[in-house]
PDB file of C-alpha atoms in Angstrom:
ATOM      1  CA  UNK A   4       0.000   0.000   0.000  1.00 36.00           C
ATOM      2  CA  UNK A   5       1.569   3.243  -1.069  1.00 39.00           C
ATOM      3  CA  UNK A   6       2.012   5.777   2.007  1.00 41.00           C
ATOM      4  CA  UNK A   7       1.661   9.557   0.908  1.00 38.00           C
ATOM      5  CA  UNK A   8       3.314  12.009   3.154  1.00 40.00           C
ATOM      6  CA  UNK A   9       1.329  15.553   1.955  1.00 38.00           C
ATOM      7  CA  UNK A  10       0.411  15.332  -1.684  1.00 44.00           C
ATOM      8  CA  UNK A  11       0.907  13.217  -4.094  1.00 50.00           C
ATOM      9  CA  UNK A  12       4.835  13.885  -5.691  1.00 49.00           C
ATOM     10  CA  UNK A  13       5.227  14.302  -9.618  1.00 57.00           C
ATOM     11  CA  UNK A  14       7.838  11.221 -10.386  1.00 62.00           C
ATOM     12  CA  UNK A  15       8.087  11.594 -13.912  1.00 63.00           C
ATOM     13  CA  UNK A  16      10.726   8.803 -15.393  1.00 64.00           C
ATOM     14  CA  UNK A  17      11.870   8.477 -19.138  1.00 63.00           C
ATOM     15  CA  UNK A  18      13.400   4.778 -19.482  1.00 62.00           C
ATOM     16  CA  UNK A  19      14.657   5.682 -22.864  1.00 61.00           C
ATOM     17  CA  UNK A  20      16.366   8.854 -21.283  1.00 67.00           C
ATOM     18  CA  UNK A  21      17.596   7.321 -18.249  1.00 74.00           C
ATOM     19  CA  UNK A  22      21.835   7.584 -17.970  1.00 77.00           C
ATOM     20  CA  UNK A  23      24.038   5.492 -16.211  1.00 76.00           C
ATOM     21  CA  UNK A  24      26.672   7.787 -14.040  1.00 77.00           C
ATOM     22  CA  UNK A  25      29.566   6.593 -11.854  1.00 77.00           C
ATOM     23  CA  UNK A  26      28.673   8.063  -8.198  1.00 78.00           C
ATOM     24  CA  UNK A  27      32.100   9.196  -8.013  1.00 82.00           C
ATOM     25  CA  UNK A  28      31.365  11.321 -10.562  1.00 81.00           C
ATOM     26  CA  UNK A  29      28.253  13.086  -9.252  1.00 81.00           C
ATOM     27  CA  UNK A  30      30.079  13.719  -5.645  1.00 87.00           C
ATOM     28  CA  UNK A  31      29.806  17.869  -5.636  1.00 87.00           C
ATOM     29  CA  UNK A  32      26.883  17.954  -7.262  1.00 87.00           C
ATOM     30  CA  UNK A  33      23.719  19.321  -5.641  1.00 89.00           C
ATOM     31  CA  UNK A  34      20.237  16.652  -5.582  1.00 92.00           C
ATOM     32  CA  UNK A  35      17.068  17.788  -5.724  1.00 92.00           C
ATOM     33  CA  UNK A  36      15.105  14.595  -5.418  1.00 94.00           C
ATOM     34  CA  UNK A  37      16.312  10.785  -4.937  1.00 95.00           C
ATOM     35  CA  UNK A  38      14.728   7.184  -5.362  1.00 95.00           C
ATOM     36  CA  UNK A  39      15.704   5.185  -3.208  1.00 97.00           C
ATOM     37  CA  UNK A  40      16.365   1.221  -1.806  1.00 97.00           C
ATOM     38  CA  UNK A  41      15.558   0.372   1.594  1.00 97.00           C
ATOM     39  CA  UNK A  42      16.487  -3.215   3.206  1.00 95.00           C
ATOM     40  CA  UNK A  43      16.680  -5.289   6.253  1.00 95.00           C
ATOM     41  CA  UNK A  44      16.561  -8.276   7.557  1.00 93.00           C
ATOM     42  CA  UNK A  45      16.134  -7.828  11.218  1.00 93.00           C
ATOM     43  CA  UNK A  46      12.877  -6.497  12.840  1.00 94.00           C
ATOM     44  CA  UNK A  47      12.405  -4.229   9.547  1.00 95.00           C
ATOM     45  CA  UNK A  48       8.430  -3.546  11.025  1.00 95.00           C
ATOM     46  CA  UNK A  49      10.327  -1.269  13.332  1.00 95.00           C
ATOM     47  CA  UNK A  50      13.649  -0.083  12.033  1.00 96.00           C
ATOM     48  CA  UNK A  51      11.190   1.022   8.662  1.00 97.00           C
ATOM     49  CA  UNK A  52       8.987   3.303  10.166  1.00 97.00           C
ATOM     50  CA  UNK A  53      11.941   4.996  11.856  1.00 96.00           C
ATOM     51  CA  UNK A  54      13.514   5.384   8.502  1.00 97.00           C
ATOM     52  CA  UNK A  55      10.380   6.992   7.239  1.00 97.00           C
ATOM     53  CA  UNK A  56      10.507   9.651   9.702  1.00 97.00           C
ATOM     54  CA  UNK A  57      14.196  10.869   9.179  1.00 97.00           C
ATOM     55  CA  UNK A  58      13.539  10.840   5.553  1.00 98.00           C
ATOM     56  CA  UNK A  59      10.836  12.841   5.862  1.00 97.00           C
ATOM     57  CA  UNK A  60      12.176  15.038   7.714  1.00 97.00           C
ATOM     58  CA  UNK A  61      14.604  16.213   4.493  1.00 97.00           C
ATOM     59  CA  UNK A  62      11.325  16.554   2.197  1.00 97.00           C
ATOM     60  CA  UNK A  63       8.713  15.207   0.557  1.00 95.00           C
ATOM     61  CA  UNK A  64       8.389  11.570   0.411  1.00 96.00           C
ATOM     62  CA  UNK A  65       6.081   8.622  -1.128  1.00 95.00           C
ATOM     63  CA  UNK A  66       6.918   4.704  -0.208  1.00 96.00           C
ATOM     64  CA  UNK A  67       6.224   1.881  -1.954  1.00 95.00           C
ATOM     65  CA  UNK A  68       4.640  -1.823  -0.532  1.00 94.00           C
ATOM     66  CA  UNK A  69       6.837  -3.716   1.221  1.00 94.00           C
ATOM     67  CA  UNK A  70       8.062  -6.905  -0.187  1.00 91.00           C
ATOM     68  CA  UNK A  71       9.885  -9.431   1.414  1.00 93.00           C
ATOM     69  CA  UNK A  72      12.108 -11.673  -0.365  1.00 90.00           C
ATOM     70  CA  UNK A  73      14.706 -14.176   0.095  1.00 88.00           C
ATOM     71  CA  UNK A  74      18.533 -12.729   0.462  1.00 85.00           C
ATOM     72  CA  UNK A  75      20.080 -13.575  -2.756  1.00 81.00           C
ATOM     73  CA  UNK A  76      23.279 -15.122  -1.060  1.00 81.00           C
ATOM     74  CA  UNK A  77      21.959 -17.409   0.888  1.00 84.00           C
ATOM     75  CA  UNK A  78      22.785 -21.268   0.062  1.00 85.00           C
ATOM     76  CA  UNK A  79      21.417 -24.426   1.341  1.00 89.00           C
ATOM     77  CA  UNK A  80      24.335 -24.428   3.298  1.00 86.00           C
ATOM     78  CA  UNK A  81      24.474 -21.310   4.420  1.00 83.00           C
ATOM     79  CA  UNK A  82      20.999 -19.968   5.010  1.00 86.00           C
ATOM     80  CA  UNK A  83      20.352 -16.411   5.324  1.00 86.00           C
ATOM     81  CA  UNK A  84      17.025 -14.350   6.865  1.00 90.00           C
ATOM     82  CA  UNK A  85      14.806 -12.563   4.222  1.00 92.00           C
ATOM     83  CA  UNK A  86      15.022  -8.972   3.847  1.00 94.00           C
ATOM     84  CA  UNK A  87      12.207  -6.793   3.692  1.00 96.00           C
ATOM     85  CA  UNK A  88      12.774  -4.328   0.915  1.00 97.00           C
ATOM     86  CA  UNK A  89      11.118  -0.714  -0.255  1.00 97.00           C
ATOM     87  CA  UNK A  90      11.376   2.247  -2.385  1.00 97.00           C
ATOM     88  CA  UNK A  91      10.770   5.351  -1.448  1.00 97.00           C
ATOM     89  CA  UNK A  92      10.943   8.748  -3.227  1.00 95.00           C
ATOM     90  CA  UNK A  93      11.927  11.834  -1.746  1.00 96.00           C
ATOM     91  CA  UNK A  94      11.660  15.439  -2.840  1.00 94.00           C
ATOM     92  CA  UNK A  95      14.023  16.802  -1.718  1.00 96.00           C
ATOM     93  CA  UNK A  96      13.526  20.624   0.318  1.00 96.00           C
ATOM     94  CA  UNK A  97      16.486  21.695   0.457  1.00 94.00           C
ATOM     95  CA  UNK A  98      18.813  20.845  -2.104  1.00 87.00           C
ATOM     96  CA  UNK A  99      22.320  19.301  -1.111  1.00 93.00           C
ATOM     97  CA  UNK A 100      25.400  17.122  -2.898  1.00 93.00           C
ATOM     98  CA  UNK A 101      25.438  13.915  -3.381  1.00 93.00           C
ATOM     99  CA  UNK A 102      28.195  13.346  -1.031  1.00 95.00           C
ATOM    100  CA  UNK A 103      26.009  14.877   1.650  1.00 96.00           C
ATOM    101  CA  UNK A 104      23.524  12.904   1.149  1.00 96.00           C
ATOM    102  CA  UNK A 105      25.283   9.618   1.400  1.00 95.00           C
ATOM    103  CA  UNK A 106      26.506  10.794   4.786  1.00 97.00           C
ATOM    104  CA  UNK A 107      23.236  11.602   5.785  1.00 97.00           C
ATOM    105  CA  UNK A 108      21.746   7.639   4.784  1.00 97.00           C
ATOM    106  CA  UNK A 109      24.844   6.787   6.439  1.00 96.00           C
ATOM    107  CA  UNK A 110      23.957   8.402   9.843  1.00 94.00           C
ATOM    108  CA  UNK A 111      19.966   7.344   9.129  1.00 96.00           C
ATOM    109  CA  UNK A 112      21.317   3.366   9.298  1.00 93.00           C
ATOM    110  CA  UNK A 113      23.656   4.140  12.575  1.00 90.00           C
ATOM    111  CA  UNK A 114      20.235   5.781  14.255  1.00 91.00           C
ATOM    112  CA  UNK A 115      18.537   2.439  13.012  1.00 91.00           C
ATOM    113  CA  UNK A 116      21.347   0.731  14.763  1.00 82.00           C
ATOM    114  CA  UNK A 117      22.999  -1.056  11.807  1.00 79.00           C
ATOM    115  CA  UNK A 118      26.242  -2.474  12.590  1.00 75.00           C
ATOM    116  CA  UNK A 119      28.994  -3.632   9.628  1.00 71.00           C
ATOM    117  CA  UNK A 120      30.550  -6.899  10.791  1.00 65.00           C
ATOM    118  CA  UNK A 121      34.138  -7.081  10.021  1.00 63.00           C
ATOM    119  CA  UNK A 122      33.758 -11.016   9.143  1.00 65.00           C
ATOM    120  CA  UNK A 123      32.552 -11.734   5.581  1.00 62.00           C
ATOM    121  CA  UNK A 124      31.095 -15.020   6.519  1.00 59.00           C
ATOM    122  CA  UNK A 125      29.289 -14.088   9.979  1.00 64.00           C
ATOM    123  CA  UNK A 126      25.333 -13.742   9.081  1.00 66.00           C
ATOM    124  CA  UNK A 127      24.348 -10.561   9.125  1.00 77.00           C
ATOM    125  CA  UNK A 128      21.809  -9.026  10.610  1.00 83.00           C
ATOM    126  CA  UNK A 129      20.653  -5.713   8.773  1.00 88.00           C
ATOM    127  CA  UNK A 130      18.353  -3.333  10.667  1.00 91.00           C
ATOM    128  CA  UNK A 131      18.612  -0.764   7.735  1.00 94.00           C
ATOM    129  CA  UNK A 132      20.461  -0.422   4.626  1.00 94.00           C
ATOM    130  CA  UNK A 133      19.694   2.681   2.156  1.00 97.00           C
ATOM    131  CA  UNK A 134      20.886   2.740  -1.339  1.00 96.00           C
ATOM    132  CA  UNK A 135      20.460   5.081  -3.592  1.00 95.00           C
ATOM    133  CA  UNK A 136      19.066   3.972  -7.064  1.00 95.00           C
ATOM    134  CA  UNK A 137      18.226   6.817  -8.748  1.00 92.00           C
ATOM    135  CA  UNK A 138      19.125  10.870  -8.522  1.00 92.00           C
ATOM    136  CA  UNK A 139      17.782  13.831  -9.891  1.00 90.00           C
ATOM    137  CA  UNK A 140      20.666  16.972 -10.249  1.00 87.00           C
ATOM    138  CA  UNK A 141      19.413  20.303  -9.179  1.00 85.00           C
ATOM    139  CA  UNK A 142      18.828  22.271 -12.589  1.00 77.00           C
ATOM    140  CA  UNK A 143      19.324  25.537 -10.707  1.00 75.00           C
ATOM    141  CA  UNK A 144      22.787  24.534  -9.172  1.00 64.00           C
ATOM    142  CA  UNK A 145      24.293  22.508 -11.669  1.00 63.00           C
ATOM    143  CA  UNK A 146      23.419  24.012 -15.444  1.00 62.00           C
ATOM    144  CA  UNK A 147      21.922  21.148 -16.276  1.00 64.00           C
ATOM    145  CA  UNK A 148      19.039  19.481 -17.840  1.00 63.00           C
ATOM    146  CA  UNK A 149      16.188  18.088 -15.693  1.00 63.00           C
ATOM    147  CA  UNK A 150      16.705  15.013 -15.663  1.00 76.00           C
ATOM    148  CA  UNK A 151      17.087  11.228 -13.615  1.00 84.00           C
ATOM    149  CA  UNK A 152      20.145   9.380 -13.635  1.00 86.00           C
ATOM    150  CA  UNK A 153      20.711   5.981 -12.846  1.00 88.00           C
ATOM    151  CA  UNK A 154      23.144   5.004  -9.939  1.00 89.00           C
ATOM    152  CA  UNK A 155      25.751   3.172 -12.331  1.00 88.00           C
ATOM    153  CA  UNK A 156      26.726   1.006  -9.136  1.00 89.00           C
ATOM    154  CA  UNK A 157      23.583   0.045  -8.511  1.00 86.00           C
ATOM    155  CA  UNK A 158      22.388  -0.893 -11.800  1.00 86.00           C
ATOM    156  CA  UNK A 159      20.905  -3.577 -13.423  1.00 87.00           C
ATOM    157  CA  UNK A 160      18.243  -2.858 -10.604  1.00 87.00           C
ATOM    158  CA  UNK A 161      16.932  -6.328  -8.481  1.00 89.00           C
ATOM    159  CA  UNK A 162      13.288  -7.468  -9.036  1.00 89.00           C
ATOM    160  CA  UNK A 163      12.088  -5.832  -6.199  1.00 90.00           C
ATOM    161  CA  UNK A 164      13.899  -2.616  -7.032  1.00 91.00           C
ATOM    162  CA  UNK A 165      12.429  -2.463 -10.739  1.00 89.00           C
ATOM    163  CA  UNK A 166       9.189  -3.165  -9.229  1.00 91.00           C
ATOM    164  CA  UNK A 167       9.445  -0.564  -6.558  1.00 93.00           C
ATOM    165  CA  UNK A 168      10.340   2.351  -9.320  1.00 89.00           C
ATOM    166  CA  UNK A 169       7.432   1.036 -11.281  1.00 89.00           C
ATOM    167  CA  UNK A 170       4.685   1.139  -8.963  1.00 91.00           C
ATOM    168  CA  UNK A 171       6.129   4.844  -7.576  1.00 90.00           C
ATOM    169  CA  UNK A 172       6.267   5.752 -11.171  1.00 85.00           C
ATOM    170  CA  UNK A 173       2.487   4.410 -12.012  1.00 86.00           C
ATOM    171  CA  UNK A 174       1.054   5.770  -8.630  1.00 84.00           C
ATOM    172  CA  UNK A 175       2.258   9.312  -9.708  1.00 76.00           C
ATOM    173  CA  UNK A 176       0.494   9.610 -12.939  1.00 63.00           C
TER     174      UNK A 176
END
């Protein structure tokens, strides 16, 4: 079920226009909006909600169902627990860079209590994890076109992440 916060945000997406850019490339320059991944895989009904509320707290945002799904490196051997995943748009109020906002997600999972083990094969457990899929440049700040760009590190987008964009995409029309 698609949660509104205010009005109903314009998400306007051109597949055919969409670019691929290097993140490192995009560092300095200021966001106006940003679609987003959301994960975890440990008591997500709470650590969400949480998440919500910070994010809205920078602007203007509209979330996607929930889905859960399997974690994609789990083995017979080696199970894993299923993540709970999201979208979630945000319009931004304020613009900022790129690199600011990354600290900012950063900060959002440490509030959530996330916790980075050092030990590749210890199962995690995720309380948050934001990724950004998608940006939108500032046209005022950066002299350029109006456009989305697609996360080059992130891309080709999971099933759950295609489906996310799609049903932010179709609820905004």
């Amino acid at each position: 079920m698609m949660h509104k916060t205010m009005q109903k945000l314009p998400l306007e997406l051109d597949a055919a226009k969409l670019k691929e850019i290097a993140p490192e490339r995009l560092q300095g320059q200021s966001v106006a909006a940003v679609l987003l991944a959301l994960g975890s895989n440990y008591q997500a009904k709470y650590y969400f909600p949480r998440v919500h509320k910070s994010l809205a707290a920078l602007g203007e945002i509209q979330i996607t169902t929930a889905f859960q799904n399997p974690d994609f490196t789990a083995t017979l051997e080696h199970p894993k627990p299923d993540y709970t995943n999201q979208c979630v748009y945000l319009s931004l109020t304020d613009s900022t860079t790129l690199q600011q906002l990354q600290k900012i997600f950063k900060s959002f999972e440490g509030d959530c209590n996330r916790q980075r083990p050092i030990e590749p094969a210890t199962i995690r457990q995720v309380t948050m994890d934001i990724d950004i899929l998608l940006i939108k440049l500032d046209s005022k700040n950066n002299n350029c076109s109006d456009e989305w760009m697609i996360m080059a590190d992130r891309y080709p987008f999971k099933a759950h992440e295609s489906a996310g964009i799609v049903e932010l995409v179709e609820s905004s029309l």
